[in-house]
Coordinates of C-alpha atoms and ligand atoms in Angstrom, one line a residue:
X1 CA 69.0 29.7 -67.5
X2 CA 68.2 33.1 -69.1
X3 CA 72.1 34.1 -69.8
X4 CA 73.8 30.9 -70.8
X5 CA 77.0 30.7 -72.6
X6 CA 77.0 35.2 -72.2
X7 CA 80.2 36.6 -70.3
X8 CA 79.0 39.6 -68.3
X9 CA 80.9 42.3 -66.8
X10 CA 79.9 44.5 -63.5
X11 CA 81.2 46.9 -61.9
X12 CA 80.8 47.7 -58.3
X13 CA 80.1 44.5 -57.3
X14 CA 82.0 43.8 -54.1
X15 CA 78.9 44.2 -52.3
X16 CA 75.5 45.5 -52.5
X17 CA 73.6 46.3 -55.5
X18 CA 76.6 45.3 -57.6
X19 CA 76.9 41.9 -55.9
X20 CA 73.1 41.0 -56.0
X21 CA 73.6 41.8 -59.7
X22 CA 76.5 39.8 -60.4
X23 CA 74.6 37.0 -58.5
X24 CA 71.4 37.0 -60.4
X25 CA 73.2 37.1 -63.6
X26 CA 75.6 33.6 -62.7
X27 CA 72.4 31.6 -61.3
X28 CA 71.0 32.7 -65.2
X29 CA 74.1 30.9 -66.3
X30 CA 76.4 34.1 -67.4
X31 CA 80.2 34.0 -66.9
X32 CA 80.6 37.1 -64.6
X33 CA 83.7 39.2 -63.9
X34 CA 83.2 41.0 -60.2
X35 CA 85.1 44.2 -60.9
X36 CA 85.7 46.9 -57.9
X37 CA 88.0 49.2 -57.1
X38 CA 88.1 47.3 -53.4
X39 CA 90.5 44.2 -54.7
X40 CA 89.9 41.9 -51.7
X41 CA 86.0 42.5 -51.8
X42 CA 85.7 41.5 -55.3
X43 CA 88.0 38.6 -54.9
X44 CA 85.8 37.0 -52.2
X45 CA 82.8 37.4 -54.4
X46 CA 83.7 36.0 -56.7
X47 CA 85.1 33.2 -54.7
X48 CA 81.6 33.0 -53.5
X49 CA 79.9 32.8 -56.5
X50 CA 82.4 30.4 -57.7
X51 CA 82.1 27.9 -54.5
X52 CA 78.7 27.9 -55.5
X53 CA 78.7 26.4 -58.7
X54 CA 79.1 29.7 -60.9
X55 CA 81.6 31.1 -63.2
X56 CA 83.6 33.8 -61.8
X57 CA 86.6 36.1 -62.1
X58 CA 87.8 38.9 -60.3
X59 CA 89.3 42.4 -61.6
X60 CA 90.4 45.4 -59.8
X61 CA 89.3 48.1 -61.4
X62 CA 89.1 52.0 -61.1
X63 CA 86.0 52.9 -63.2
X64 CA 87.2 56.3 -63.5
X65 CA 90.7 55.5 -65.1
X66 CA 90.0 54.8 -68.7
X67 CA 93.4 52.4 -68.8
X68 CA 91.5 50.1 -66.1
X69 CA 88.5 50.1 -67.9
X70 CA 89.5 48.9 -71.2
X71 CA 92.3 46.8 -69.4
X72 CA 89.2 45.3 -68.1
X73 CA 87.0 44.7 -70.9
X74 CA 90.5 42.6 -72.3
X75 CA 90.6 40.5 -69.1
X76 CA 86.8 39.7 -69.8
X77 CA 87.2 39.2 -73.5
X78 CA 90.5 37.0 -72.6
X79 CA 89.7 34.9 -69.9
X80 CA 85.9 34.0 -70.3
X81 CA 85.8 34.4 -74.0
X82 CA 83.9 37.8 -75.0
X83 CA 81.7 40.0 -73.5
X84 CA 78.1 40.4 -74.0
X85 CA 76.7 42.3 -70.9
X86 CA 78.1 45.2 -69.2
X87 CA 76.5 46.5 -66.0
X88 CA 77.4 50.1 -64.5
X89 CA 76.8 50.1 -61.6
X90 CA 79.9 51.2 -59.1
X91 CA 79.5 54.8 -57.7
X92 CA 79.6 56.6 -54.8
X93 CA 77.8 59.1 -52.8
X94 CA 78.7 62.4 -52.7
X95 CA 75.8 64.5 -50.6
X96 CA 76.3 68.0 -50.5
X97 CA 74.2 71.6 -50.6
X98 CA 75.4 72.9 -54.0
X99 CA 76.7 75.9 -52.4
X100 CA 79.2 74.2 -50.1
X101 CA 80.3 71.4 -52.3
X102 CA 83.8 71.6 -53.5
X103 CA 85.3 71.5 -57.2
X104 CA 87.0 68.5 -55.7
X105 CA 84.2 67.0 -54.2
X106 CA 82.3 67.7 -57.5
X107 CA 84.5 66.7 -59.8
X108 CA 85.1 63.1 -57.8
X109 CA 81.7 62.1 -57.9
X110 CA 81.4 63.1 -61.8
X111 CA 84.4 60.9 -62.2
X112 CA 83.5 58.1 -60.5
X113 CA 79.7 58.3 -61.2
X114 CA 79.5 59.8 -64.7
X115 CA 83.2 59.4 -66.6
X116 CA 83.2 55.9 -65.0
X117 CA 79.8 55.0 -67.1
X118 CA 81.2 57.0 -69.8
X119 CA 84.5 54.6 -70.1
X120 CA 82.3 51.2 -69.3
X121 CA 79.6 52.2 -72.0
X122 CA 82.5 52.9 -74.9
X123 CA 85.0 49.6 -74.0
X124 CA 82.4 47.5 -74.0
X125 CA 80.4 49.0 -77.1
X126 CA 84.4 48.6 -79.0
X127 CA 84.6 45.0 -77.6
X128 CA 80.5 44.1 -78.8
X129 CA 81.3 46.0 -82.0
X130 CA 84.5 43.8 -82.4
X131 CA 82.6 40.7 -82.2
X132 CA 79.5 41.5 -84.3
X133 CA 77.2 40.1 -82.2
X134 CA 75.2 43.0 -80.3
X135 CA 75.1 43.0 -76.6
X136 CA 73.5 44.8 -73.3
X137 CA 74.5 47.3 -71.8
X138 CA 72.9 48.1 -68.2
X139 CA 73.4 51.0 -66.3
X140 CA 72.9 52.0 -62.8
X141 CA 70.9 55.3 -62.3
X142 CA 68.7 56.1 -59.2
X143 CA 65.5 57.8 -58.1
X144 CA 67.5 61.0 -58.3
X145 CA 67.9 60.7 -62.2
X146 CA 64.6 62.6 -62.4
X147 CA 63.6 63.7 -58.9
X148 CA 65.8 65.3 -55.8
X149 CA 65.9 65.9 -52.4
X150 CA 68.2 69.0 -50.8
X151 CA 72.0 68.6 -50.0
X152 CA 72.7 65.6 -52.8
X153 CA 73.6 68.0 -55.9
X154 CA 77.2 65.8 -56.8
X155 CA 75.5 62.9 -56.6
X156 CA 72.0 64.0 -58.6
X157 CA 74.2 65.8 -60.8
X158 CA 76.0 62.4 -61.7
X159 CA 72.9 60.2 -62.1
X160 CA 70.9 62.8 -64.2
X161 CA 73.7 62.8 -66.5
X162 CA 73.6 58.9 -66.7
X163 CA 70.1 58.6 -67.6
X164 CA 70.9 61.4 -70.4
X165 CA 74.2 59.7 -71.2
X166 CA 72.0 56.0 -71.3
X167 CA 69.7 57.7 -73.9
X168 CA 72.7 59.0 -76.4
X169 CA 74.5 56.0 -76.3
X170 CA 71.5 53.8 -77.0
X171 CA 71.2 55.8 -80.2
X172 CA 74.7 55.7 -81.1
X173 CA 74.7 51.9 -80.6
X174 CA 71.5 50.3 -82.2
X175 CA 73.1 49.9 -85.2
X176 CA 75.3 47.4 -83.6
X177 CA 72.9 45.4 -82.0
X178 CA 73.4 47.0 -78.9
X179 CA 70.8 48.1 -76.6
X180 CA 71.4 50.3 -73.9
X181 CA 69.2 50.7 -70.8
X182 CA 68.9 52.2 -67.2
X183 CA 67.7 50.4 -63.8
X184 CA 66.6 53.5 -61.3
X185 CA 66.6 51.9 -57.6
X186 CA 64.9 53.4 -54.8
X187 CA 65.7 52.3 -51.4
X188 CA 67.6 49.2 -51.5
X189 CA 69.3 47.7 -48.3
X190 CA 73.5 47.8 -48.9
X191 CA 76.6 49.4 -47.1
X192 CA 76.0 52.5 -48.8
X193 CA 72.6 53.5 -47.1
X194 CA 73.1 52.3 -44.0
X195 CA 76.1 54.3 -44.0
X196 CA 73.3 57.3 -44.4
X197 CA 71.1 55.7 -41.1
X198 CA 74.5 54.9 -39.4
X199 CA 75.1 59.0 -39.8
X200 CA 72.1 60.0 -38.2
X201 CA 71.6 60.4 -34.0
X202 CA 68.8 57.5 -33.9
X203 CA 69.9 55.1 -37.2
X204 CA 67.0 52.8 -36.4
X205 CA 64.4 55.3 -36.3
X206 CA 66.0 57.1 -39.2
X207 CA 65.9 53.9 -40.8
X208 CA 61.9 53.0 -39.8
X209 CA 60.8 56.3 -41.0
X210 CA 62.4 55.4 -44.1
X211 CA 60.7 51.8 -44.4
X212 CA 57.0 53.6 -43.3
X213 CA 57.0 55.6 -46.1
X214 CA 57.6 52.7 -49.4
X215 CA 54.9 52.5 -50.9
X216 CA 55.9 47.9 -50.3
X217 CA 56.5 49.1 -46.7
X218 CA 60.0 48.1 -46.8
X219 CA 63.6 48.5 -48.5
X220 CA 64.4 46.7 -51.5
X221 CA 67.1 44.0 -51.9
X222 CA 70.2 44.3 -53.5
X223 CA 68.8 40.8 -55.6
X224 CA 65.7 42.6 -56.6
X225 CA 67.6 44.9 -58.3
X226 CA 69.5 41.9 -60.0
X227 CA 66.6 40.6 -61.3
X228 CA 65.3 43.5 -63.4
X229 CA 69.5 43.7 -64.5
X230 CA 68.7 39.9 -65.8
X231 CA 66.0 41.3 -67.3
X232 CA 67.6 44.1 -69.5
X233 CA 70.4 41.8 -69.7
X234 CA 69.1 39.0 -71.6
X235 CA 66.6 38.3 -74.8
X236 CA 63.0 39.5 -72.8
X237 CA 64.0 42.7 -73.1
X238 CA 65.0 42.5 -76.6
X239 CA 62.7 45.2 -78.2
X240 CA 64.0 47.7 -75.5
X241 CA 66.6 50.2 -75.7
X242 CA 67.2 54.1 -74.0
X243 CA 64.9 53.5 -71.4
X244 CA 64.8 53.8 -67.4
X245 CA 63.4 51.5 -65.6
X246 CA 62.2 52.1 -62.0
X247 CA 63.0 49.6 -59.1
X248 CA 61.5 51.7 -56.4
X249 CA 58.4 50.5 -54.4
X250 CA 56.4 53.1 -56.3
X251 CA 58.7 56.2 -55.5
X252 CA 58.4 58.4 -57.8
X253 CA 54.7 57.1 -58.9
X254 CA 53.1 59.1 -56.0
X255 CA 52.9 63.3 -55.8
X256 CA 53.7 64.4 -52.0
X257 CA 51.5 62.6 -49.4
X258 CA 48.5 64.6 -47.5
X259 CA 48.8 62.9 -44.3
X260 CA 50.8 60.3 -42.3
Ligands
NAD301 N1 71.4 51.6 -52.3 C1 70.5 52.4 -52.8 O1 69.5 52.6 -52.2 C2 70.6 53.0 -54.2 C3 69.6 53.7 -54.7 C4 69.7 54.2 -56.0 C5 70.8 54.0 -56.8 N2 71.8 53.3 -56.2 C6 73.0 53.0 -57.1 O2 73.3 51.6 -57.1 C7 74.7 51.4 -57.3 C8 75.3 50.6 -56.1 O3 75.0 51.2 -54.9 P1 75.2 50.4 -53.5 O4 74.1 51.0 -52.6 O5 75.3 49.0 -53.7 O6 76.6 51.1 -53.1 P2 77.8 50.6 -52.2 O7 78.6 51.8 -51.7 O8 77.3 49.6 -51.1 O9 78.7 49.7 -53.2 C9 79.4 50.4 -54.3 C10 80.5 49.6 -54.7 O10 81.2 50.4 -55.7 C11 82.6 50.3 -55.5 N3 83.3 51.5 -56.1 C12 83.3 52.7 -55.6 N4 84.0 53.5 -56.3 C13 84.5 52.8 -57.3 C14 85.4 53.0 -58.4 N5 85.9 54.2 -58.6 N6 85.7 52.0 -59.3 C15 85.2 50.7 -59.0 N7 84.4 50.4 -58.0 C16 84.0 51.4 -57.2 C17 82.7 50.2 -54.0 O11 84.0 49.7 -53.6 C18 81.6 49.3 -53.6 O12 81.9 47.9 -53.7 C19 75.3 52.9 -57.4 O13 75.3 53.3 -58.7 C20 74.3 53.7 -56.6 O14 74.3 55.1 -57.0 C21 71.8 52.7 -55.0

């Protein structure tokens, strides 16, 4: 039991990456709030979690209003007794060729994927700060933080931003006791990519030429991701701060393959 006796917050986690996290994090022992902007979602999840032995609360929460976000951190700081981790993680996916993407469509994703980070990062730092005792803060970045494919520029935009915004902030916040770190996934099985298979004319070969060319062989699982989160949640990681680590069967390891 890695996280005993730690109240943890993430966002997003009504399903996939978010609710491997949030999983991962009550089997360590934490007290875990399920906050999403999808009410019902997070309510079951934490339902779930809860039927199984765990402790867990919902919240809905709009990561991009800065009222629901430090409306949030009180709920957490309230009802389970303080707050000591705080994953990012809720965004969505906004892929566009820079030339035809909209101020609005621009402007949602940086809300969502960028402000929302913003907002969690500084309630959470106040609440830690408040309490003296340090704390984790864990954000959710991607594969695109540092390399890009064509037609994604919201979304790359967004997640470049976070791994800059995960490096500032773990500066600003050291003296607290506060460490502040990245999780880049690659591939990783949830609604949100096979929404991207679902969108093309043969998902299953879409998704097979995906899986062919990991480095593992295969998509990663939302609870793989929740393990490294543990990781950079709790004490192992103690002597790390501002960095990015990379959950991606080896992604960005490799320069462009020769031949099939
Ligand atoms: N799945 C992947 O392969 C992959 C790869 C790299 C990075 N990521 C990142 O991992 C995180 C989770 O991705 P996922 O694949 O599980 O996505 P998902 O779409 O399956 O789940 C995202 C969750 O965020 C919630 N959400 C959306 N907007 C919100 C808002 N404004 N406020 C609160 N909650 C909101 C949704 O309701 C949903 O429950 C994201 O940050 C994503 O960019 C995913």
């Amino acid at each position: 039991m890695k996280l005993e006796g730690r109240v943890a917050i993430v966002t997003g986690a009504a399903q996939g990456i978010g609710e491997g996290i949030a999983a991962e994090l009550v089997r360590e022992g934490a007290a875990v709030v399920v906050a999403d902007v999808a009410e019902d979602g997070a309510a079951a999840v934490a339902e779930q979690l809860s039927r199984d032995g765990g402790r867990a609360i919902s919240v809905a929460c709009d990561v991009s209003e800065e009222e629901q976000v430090r409306s949030l951190v009180e709920r957490a700081v309230s009802e389970l007794g303080g707050l000591h981790v705080y994953v990012n993680n809720a965004a969505i996916g906004v892929y566009t060729p820079v030339a035809e993407t909209t101020v609005e469509e621009f402007d949602r994703c940086l809300a969502v994927n960028l402000r929302g980070v913003f907002l969690g990062i500084k309630h959470a730092a106040r609440a830690m700060q408040a309490a003296g005792g340090g704390g984790s803060i864990v954000n959710i970045a991607s594969v695109h933080s540092v390399q890009n494919v064509g037609g994604t520029a919201p979304y790359a935009a967004s997640k470049g931003g976070v791994a800059a915004l995960t490096r500032a902030a773990a500066i600003d916040l050291a003296p607290a006791g506060i460490r502040v770190n990245a999780i880049c996934p690659g591939w990783v099985d949830t609604p949100l990519i096979r929404g991207i298979f679902e969108s093309d004319p043969d998902p299953p070969a879409a998704r097979g030429a995906v899986e062919r060319r990991q480095l593992l062989g295969r998509l990663g699982r939302p609870e793989e991701i929740g393990r490294a989160a543990v990781f950079l949640a709790g004490d192992d990681s103690s002597y790390i701060t501002g960095t990015l680590l990379f959950v991606d069967s080896g992604m960005t390891a490799q320069l462009e393959t020769w031949s099939e």
